[in-house]
Coordinates of C-alpha atoms and ligand atoms in Angstrom, one line a residue:
X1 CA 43.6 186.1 194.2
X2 CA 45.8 183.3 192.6
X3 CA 43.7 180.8 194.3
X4 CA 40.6 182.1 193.1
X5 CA 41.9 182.5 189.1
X6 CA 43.1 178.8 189.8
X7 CA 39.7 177.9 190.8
X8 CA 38.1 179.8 188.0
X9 CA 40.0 178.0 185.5
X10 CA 39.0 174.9 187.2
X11 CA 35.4 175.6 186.8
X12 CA 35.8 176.9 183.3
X13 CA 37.5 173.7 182.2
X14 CA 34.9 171.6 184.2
X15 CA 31.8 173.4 182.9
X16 CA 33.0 173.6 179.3
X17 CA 32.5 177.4 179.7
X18 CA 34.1 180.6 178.3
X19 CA 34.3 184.4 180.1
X20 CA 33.5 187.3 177.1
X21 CA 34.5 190.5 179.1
X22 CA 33.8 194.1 178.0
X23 CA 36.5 196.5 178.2
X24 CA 35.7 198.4 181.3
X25 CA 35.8 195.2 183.9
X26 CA 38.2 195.5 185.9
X27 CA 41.8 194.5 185.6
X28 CA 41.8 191.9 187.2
X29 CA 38.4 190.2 184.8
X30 CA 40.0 191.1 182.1
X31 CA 43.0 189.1 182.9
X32 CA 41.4 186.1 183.0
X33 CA 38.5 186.6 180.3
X34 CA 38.8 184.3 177.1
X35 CA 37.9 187.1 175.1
X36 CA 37.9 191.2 175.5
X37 CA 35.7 193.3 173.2
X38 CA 33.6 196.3 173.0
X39 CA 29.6 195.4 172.2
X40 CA 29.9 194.6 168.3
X41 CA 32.8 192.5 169.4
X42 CA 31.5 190.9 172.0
X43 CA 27.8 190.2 169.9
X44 CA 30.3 188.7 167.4
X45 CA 32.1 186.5 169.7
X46 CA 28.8 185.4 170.6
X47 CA 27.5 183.8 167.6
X48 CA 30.9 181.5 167.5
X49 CA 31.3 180.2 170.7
X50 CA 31.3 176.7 170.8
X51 CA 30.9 176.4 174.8
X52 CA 28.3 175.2 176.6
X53 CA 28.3 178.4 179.2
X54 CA 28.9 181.4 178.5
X55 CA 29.8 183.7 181.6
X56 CA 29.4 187.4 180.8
X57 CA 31.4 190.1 182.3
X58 CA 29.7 193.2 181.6
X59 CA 26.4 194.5 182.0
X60 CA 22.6 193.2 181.6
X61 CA 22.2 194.2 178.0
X62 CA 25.2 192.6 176.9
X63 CA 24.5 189.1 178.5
X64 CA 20.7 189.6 177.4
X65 CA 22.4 189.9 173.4
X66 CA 24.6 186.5 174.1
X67 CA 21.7 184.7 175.3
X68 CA 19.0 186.0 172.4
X69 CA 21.6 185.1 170.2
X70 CA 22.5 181.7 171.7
X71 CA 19.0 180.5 173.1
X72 CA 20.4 177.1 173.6
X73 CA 23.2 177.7 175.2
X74 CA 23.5 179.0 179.2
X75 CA 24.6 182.8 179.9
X76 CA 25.1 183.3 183.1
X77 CA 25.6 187.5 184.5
X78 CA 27.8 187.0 187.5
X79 CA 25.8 189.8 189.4
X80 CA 22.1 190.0 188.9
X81 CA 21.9 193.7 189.4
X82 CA 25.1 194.9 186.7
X83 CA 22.9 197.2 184.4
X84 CA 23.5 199.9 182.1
X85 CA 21.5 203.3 183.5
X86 CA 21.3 204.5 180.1
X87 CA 19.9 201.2 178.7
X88 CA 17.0 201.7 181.4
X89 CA 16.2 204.9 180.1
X90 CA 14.3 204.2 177.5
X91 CA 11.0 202.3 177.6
X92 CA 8.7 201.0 174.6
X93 CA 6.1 203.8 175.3
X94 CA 9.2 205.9 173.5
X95 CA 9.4 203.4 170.6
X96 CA 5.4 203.5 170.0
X97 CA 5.2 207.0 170.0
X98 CA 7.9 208.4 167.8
X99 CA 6.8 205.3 165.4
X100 CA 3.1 207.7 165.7
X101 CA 4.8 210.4 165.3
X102 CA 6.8 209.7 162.0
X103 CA 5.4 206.8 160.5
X104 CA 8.0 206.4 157.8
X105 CA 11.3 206.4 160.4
X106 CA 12.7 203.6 160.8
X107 CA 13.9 202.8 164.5
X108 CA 17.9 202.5 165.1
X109 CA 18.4 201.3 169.0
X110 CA 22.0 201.0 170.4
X111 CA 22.5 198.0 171.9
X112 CA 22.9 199.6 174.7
X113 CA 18.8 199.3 175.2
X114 CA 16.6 196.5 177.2
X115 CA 15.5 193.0 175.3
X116 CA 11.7 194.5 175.0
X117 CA 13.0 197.8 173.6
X118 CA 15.1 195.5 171.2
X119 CA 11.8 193.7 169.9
X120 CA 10.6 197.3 169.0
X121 CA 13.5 197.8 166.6
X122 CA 14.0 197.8 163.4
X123 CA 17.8 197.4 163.5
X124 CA 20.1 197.5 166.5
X125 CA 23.5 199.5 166.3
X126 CA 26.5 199.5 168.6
X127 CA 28.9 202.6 168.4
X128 CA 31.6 201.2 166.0
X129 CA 28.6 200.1 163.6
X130 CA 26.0 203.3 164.4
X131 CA 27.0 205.7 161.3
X132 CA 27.4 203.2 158.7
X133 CA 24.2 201.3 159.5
X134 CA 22.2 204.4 159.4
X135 CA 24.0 205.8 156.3
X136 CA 22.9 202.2 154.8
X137 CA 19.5 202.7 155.5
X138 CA 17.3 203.7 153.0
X139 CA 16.0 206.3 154.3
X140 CA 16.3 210.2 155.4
X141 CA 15.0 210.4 158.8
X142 CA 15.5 207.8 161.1
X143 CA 14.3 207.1 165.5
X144 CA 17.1 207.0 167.3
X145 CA 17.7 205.6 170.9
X146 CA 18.5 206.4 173.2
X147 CA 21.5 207.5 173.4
X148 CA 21.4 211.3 172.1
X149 CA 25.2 212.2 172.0
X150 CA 25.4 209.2 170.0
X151 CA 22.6 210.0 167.8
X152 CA 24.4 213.6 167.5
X153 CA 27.9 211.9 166.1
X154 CA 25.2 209.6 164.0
X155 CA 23.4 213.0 162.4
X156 CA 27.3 214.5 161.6
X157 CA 28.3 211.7 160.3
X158 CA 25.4 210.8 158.1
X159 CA 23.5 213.8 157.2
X160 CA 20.2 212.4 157.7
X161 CA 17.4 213.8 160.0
X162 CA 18.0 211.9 163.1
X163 CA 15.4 211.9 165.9
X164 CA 16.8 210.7 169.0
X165 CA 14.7 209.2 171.6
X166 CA 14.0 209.6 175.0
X167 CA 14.5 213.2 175.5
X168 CA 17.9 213.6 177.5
X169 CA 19.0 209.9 177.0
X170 CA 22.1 209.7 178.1
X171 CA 25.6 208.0 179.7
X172 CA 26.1 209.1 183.4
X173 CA 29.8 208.1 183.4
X174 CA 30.8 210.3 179.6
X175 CA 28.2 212.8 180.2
X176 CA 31.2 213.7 183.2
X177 CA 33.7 215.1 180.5
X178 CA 33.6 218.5 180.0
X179 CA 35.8 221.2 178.4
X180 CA 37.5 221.6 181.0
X181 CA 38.9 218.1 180.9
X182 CA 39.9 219.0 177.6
X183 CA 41.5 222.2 178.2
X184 CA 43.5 220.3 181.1
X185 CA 44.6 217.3 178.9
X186 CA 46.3 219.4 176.6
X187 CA 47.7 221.5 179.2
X188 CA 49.3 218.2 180.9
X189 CA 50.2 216.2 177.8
X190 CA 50.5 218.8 175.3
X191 CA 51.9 215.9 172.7
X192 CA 49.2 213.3 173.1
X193 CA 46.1 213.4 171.2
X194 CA 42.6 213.0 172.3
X195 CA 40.6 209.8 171.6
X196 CA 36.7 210.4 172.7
X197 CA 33.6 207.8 172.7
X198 CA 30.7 208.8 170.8
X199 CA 28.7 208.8 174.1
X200 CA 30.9 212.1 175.4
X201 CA 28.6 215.5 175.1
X202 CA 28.9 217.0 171.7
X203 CA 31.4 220.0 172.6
X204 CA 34.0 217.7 173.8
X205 CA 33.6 215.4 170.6
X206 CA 34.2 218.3 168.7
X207 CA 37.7 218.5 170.2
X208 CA 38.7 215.0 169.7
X209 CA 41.4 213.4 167.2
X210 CA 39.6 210.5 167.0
X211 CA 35.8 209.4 168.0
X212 CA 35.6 205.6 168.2
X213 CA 33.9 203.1 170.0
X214 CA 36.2 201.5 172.6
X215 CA 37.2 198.3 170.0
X216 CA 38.0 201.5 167.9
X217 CA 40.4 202.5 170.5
X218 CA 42.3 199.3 170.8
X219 CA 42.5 199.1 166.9
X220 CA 43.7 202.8 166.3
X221 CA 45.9 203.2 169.3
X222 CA 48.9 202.6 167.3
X223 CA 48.5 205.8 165.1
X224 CA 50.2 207.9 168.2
X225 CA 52.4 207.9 171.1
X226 CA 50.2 209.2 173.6
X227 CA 46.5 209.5 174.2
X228 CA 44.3 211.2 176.8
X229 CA 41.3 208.7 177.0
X230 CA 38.1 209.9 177.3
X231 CA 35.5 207.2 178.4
X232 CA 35.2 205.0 181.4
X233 CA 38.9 204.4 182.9
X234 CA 39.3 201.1 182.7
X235 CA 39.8 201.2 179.3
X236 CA 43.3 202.9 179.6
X237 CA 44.4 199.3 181.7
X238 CA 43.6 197.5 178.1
X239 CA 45.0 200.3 175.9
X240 CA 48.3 200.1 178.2
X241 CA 48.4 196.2 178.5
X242 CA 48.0 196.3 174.8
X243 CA 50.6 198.7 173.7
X244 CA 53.2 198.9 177.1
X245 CA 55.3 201.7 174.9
X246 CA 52.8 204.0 174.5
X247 CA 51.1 206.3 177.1
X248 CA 47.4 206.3 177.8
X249 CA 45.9 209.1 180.5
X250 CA 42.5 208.8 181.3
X251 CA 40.8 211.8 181.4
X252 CA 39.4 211.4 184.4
X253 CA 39.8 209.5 187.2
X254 CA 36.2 209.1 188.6
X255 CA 34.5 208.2 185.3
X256 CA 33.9 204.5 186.4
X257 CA 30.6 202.5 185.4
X258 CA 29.0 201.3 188.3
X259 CA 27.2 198.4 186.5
X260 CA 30.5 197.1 185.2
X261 CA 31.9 197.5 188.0
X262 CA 30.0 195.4 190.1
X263 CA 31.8 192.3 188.8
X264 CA 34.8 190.9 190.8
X265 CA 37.1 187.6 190.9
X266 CA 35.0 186.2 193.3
X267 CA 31.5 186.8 191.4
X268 CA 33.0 184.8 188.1
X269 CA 34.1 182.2 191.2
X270 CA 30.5 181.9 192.5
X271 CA 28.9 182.1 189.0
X272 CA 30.6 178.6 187.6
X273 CA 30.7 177.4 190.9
X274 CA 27.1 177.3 191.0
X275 CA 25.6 178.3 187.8
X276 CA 24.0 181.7 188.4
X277 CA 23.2 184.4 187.6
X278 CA 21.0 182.5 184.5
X279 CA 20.2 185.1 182.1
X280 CA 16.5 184.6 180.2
X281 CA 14.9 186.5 177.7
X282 CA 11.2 185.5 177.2
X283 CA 10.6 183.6 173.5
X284 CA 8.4 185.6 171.5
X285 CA 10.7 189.1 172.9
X286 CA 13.9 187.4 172.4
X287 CA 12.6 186.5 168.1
X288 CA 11.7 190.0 167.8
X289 CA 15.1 191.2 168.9
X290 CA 17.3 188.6 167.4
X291 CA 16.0 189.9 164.3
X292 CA 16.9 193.1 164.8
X293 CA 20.5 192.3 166.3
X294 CA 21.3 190.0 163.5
X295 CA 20.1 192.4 160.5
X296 CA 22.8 194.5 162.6
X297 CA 25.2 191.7 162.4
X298 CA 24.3 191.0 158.3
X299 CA 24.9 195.1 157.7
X300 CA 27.6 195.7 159.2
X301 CA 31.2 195.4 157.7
Ligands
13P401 P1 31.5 200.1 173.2 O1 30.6 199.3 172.3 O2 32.2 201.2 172.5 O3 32.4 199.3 174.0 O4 30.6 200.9 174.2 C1 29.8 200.3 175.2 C2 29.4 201.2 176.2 O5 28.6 200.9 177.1 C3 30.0 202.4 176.3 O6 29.7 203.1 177.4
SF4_402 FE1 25.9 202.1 180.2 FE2 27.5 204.2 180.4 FE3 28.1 202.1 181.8 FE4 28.4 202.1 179.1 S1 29.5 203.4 180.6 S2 27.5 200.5 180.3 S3 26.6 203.4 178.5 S4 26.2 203.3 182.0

C-alpha cells in the first residue's frame, strides 16, 4: 500500500495532476486525495484547479461536471463503470414531458443526473444548494429531479409546488434507513444526535437534528459530541478523521455505494500511470449543461 501511494505521488507530480475525492471513497482515497468535498464542493474545486489532469474519485456524474466545466483540461474516472444508480434514473423523455405538462415550471436537476439530462435543465442543484436555489427562483411550481426525497426536503423547506420527476427516483444506499434505525440509534447512543442526508426517506428526515448535505456534515459536526450518521458509511471515516474527540456511528453498516466504491489505490495507480479512464462530454451537450451548472454556481451563496 505504501508503495503504491509512493507511486501515486510520483505520477501526480509527473503529470502535473490533482485527485478531488468525494466523501464516500474509501479511506484509504481519501488519504491521499488533494482535495475532499461533497458535489457543490467538489464542482467548486473544479473551476480553480490549475492542473493539467484532474483524476476524479467519485462517480460518473461528478467527473462528467469537472470535465464540462474544464473542457480543456483532462479528467480522467479511474473506473469506467463508477456510476450513480440514481443519476441513471432519469432520462430526457422525463424532462420533455413534465416541461409538456407544466409549461411554466422551471426544471431543477440535482447534480446527481446524466450530462444529457443536464442540457435539459434550467439550473442544476446539489443538496447543500437545493432549497436556496429553488426558494430564489422566481417562480411557484418548479420540475424537480430526480431525486424525490430530495425534492420532498426541497417542498418543506420552500413552500413551493414541487413536482419531482421520475416517479420513484430515488438513492438505493439512503432509501435503506428506516425507523427502525432510528429507534435503535437512540436506543444505543441515547446522547448523540442524529445528522440525516436529504436523500433518506421522508419519515426518517423527520427525526433528524440536522439534514445536510455531506459538506454540511463536516461543517456542523462541531455543534455536538456525538452523532449517529445517516448516509453512506464512509462518511463517519471523514467525520472521525476530522474531529478524533468526537464520536460518529454510522447508522448502518451496509449502506455503502457501489459506484463509489469501485475505486481503489491501485485504480488511481493505473489511471496516472496510463491516462485512463478519459472522461468526454460531447460539445454542443456539454454548453447546454455548463450553463445550467454554472447559473448553479452564480446563485448559490
Ligand atoms: P453530497 O453532495 O451531499 O455529497 O451528496 C452526493 C451524493 O451522491 C449523496 O448520495
Ligand atoms: Fe448515487 Fe446514492 Fe451513490 Fe450518492 S450514494 S452516488 S446518490 S447511488
Amino acid at each position: 500500500m505504501e508503495e503504491l501511494v509512493r507511486e501515486i505521488e510520483r505520477l501526480k507530480e509527473e503529470r502535473n495532476a490533482i485527485i478531488l475525492a468525494h466523501n464516500y471513497q474509501l479511506p484509504e482515497v481519501q488519504d491521499v486525495a488533494d482535495f475532499l468535498g461533497d458535489s457543490l464542493e467538489l464542482a467548486r474545486k473544479a473551476t480553480r484547479v490549475d492542473a493539467d489532469v484532474i483524476v476524479f474519485a467519485g462517480v460518473d456524474f461528478m467527473a462528467e461536471t469537472a470535465k464540462i466545466l474544464n473542457p480543456d483540461k483532462t479528467v480522467l474516472l479511474p473506473v469506467r463503470g463508477a456510476t450513480c444508480a440514481m443519476a441513471n434514473m432519469l432520462k430526457v423523455e422525463h424532462i420533455l414531458e413534465a416541461r409538456k405538462r407544466y409549461p411554466n415550471a422551471p426544471v431543477v436537476l440535482y447534480v446527481n443526473t446524466t450530462a444529457e439530462a443536464k442540457a435539459h435543465a434550467d439550473v442544476t442543484v446539489t443538496s447543500a444548494n437545493a432549497a436556496e436555489i429553488v426558494e430564489k427562483l422566481d417562480a411557484d411550481t418548479v420540475i424537480f429531479g430526480p431525486d424525490n426525497n430530495l425534492a420532498y426536503y426541497v417542498a418543506k423547506r420552500t413552500g413551493k409546488r414541487i413536482i419531482p420527476i421520475p416517479e420513484g427516483g430515488h438513492c438505493y444506499v439512503h432509501r435503506k434507513f428506516t425507523l427502525e434505525d432510528v429507534e435503535r440509534a437512540r436506543r444505543l447512543y441515547p446522547k448523540a444526535k442524529l445528522m440525516v442526508h436529504p436523500e433518506c426517506e421522508p419519515e426518517v428526515q423527520e427525526e433528524a437534528d440536522l439534514i445536510v448535505s455531506t459538506g454540511g456534515m463536516v461543517r456542523n459536526a462541531c455543534q455536538h459530541d456525538e452523532w449517529v450518521v445517516f448516509t453512506e458509511r464512509e462518511m463517519c471515516y471523514r467525520l472521525q478523521k476530522l474531529y478524533p474527540g468526537k464520536k460518529f456511528h454510522p447508522a448502518r453498516e451496509d449502506a455503502f455505494c457501489i459506484g463509489m466504491k469501485a475505486i481503489t489505490l491501485r485504480h488511481l495507480y493505473e489511471s496516472l500511470r496510463d491516462m485512463k479512464h478519459r472522461v468526454e462530454v460531447p460539445g454542443e451537450i456539454a454548453g447546454k449543461a455548463r450553463r445550467a451548472i454554472e447559473r448553479m454556481l452564480e446563485m448559490s451563496g
